[in-house]
mmCIF file of C-alpha atoms and ligand atoms in Angstrom:
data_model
loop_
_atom_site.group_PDB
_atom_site.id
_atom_site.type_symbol
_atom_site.label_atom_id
_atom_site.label_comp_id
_atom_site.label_asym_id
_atom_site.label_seq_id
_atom_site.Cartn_x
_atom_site.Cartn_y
_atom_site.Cartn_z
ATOM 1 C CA UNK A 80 15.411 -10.140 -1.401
ATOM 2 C CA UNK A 81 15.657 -9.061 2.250
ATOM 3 C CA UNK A 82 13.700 -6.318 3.358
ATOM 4 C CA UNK A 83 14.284 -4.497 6.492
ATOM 5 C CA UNK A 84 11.145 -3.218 8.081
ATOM 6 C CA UNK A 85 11.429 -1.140 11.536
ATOM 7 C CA UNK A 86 9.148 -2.855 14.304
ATOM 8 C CA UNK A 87 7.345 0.836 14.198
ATOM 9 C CA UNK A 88 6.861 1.958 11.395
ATOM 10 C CA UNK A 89 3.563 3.220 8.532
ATOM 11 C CA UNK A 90 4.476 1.327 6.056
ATOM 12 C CA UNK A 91 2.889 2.397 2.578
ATOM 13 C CA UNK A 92 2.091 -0.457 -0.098
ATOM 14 C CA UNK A 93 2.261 0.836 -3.414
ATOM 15 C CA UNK A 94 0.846 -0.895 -6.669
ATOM 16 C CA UNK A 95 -1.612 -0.952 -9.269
ATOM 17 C CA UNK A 96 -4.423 -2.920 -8.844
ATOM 18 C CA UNK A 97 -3.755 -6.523 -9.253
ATOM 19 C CA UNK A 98 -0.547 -6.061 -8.270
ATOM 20 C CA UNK A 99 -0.808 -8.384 -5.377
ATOM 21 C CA UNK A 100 -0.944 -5.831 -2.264
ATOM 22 C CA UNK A 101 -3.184 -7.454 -0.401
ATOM 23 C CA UNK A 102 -1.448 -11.192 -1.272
ATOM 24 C CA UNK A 103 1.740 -9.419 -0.209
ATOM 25 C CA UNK A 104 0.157 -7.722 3.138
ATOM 26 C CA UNK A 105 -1.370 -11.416 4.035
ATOM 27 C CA UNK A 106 1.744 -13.494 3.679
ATOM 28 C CA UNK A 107 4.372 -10.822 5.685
ATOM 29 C CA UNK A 108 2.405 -8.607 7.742
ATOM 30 C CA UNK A 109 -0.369 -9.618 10.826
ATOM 31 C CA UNK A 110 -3.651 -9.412 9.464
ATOM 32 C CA UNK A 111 -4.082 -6.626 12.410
ATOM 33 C CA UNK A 112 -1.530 -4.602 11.150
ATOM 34 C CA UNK A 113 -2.576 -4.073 7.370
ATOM 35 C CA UNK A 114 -5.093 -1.070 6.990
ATOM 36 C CA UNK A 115 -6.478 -1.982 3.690
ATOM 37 C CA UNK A 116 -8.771 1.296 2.141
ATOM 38 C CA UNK A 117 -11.007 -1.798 0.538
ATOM 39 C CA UNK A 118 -12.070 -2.757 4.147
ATOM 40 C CA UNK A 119 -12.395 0.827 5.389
ATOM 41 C CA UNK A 120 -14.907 1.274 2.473
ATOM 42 C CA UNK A 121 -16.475 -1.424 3.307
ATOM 43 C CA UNK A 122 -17.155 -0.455 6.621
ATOM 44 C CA UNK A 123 -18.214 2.788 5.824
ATOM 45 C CA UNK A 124 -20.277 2.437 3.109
ATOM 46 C CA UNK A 125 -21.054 -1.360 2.837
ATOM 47 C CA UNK A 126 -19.140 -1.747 -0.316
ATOM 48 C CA UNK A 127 -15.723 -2.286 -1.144
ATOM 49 C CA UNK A 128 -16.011 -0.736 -4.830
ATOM 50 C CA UNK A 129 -17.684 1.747 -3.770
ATOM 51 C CA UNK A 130 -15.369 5.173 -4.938
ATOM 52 C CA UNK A 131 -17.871 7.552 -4.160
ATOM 53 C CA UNK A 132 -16.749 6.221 -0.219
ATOM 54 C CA UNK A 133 -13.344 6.935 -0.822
ATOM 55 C CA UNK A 134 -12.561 9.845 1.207
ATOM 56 C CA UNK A 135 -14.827 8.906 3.959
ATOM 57 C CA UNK A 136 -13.168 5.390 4.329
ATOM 58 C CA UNK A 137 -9.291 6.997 3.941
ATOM 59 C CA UNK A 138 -10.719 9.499 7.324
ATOM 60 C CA UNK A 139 -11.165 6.324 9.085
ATOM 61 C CA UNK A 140 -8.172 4.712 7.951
ATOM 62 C CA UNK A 141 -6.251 7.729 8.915
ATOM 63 C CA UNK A 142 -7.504 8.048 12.363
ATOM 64 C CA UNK A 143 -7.292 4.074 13.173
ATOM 65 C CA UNK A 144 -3.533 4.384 11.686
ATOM 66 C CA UNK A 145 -2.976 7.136 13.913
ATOM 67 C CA UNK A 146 -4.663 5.429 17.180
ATOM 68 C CA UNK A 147 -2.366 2.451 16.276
ATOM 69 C CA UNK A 148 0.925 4.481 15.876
ATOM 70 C CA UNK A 149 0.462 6.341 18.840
ATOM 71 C CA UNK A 150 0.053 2.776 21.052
ATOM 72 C CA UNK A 151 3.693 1.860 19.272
ATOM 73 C CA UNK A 152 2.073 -0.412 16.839
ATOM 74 C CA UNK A 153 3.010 -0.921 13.444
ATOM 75 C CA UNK A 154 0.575 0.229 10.334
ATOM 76 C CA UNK A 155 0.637 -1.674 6.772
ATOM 77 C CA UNK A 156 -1.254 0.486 4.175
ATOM 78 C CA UNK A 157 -3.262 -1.629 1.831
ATOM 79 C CA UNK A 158 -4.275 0.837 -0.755
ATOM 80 C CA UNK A 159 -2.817 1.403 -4.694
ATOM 81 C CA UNK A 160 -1.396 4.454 -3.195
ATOM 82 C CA UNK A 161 0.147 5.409 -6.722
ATOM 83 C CA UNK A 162 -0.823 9.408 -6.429
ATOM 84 C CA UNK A 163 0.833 11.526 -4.884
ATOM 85 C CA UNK A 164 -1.718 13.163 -2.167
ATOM 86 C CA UNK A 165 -2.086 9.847 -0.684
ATOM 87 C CA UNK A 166 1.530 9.291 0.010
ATOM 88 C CA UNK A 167 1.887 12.966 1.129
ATOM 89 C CA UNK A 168 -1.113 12.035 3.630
ATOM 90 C CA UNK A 169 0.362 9.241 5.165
ATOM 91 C CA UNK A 170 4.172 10.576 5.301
ATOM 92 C CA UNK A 171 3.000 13.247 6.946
ATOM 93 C CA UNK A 172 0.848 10.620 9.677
ATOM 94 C CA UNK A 173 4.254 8.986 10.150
ATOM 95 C CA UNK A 174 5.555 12.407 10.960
ATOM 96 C CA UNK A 175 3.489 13.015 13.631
ATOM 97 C CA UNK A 176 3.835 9.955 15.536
ATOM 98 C CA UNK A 177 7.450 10.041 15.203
ATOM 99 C CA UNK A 178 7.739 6.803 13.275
ATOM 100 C CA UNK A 179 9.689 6.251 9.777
ATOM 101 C CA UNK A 180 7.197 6.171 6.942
ATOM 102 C CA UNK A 181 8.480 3.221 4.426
ATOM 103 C CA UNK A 182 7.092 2.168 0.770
ATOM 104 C CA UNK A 183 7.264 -1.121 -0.639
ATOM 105 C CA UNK A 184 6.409 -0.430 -4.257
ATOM 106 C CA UNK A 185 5.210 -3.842 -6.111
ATOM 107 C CA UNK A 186 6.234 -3.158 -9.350
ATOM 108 C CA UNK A 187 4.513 -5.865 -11.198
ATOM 109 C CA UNK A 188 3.825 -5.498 -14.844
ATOM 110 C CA UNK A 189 0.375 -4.145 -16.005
ATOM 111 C CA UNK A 190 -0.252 -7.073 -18.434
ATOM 112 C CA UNK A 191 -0.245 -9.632 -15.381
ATOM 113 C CA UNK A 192 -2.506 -6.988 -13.046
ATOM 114 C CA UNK A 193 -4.626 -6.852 -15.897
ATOM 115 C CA UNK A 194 -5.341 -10.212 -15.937
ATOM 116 C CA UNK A 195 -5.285 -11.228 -12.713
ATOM 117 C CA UNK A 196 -7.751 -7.905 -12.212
ATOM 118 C CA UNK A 197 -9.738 -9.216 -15.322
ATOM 119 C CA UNK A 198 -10.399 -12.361 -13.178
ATOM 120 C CA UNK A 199 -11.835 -11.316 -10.778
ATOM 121 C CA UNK A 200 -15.831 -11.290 -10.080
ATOM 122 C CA UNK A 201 -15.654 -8.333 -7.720
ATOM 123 C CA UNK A 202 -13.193 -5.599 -9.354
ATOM 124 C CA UNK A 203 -15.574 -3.907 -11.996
ATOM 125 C CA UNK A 204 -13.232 -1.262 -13.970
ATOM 126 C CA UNK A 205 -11.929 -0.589 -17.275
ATOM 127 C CA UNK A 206 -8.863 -1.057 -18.839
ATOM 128 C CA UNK A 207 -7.992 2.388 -19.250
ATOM 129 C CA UNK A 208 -8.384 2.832 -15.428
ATOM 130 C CA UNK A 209 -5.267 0.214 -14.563
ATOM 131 C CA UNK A 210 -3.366 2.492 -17.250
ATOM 132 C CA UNK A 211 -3.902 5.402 -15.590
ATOM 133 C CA UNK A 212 -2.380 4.110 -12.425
ATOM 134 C CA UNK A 213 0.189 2.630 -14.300
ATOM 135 C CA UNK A 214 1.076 5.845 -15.733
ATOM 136 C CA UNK A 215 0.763 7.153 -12.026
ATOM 137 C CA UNK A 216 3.174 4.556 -10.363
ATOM 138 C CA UNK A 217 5.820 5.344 -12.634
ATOM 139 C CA UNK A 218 5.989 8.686 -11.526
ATOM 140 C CA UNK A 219 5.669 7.441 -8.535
ATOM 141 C CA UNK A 220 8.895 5.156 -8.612
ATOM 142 C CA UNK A 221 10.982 8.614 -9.803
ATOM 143 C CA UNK A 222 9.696 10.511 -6.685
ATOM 144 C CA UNK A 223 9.190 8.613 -4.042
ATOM 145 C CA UNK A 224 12.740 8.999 -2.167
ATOM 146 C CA UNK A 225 12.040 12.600 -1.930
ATOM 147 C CA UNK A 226 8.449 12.551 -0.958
ATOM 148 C CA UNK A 227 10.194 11.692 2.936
ATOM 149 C CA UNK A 228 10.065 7.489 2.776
ATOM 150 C CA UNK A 229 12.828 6.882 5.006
ATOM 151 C CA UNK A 230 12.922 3.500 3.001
ATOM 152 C CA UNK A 231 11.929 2.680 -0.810
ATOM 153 C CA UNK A 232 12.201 -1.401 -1.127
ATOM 154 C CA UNK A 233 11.427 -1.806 -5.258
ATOM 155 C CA UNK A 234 9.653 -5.915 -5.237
ATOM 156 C CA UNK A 235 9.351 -7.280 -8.825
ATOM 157 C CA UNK A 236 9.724 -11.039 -7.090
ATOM 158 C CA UNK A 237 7.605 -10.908 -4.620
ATOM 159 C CA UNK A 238 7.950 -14.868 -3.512
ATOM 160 C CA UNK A 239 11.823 -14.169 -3.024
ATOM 161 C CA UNK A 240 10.947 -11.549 -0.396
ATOM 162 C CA UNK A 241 11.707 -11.845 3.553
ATOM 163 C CA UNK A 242 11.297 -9.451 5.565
ATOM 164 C CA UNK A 243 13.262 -8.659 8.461
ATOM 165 C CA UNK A 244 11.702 -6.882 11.661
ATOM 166 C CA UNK A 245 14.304 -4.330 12.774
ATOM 167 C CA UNK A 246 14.267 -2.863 15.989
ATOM 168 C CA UNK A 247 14.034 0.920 15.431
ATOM 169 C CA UNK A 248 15.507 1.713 18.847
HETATM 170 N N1 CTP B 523 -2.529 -13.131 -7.339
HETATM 171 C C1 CTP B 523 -1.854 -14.144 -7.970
HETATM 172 N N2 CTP B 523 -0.503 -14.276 -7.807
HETATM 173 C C2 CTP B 523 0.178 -13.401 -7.042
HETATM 174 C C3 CTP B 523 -0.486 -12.350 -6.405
HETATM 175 C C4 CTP B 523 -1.870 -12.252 -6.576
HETATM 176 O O1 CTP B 523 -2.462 -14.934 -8.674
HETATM 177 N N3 CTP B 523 1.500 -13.534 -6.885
HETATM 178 C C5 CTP B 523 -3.988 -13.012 -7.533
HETATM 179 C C6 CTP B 523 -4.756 -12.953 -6.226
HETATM 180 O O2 CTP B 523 -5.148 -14.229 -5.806
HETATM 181 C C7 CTP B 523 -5.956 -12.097 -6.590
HETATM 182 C C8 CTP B 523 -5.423 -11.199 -7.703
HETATM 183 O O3 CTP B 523 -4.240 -11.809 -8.187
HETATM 184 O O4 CTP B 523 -7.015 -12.847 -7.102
HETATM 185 C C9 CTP B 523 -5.105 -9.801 -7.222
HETATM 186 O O5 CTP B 523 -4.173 -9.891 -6.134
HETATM 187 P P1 CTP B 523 -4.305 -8.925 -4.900
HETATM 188 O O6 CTP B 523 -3.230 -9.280 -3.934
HETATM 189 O O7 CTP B 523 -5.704 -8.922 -4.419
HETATM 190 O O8 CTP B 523 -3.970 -7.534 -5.629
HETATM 191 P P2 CTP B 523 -4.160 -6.061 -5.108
HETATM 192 O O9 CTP B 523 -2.937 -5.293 -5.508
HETATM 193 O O10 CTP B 523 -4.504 -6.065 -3.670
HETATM 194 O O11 CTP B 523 -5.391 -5.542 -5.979
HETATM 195 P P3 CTP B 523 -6.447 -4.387 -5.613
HETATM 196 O O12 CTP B 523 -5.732 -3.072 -5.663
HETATM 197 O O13 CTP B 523 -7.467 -4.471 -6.721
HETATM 198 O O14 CTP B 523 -7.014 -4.682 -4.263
HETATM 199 MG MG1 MG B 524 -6.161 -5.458 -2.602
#
């Protein structure tokens, strides 16, 4: 699957956690161009779980994506991104730096994030959590084209992606 991503662009990632995101973000994008909300937390509140930090750390990562767009350089989103505020946020970021907003959705079943979030030492929530985002992501997939993504690229296989860096003009 070939995926054409303008040079400048805020591209959104959009998944469920343990849908391999940041896996995806690592292996196409520069690690300088993925935003991920986990590090913004992080950095604003020492802790990577920590919720409570959420709106704090997505002010940061707002204002770093914007610096970023505004220099011409391109911005990878590495948050679940499944409800619809967030998206609305960040279209309208694209928006104002004149740059196409794009989403690649990874649309890997919740069985296999479950596990895979199951596994891990430093993800802490319940199953009933992964559903809900589940149950938010498939909304997601029916309204995303009309949210203003110039470009909705659906991965189910993500090792059978390429991507392609287009020039936007
Ligand atoms: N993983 C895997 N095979 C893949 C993708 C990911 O085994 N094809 C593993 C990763 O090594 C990691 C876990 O699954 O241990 C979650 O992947 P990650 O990319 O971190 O998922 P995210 O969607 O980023 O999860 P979160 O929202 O919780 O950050
Ligand atoms: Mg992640």
């Amino acid at each position: 699957m070939r995926l054409d991503i303008p040079d400048l662009s805020l591209v959104a990632l959009v998944g469920i956690s343990g849908s391999g995101k940041s896996t995806f973000a690592r292996r196409h994008f520069t690690p300088t161009e993925v935003l991920s909300s986990d590090a913004f937390r992080a950095m604003v509140a020492d802790d990577e779980n920590d919720q409570s930090a959420s709106a704090d750390a997505f002010d940061a990562l707002h204002h770093v994506a914007g610096i970023r767009l505004r220099a011409g350089r391109r911005v990878v989103v590495d948050a679940t991104n499944v409800r619809k505020h967030a998206r609305e946020a960040l279209v309208a970021l694209a928006r104002a730096h004149d740059v196409l907003p794009v989403a690649i959705v990874l649309d890997t079943p919740e069985s296999v994030a479950w596990q895979r979030t199951e596994a891990r030492p430093d993800r802490q929530f319940g199953r009933a959590v992964l559903r809900g985002q589940q149950q938010n992501l498939r909304r997601a997939l029916r309204e995303l084209s009309r949210e203003g993504f110039r470009k909705v690229h659906v991965v189910t296989e993500p090792d059978d992606v390429t991507i392609v860096n287009e020039r936007a003009w």
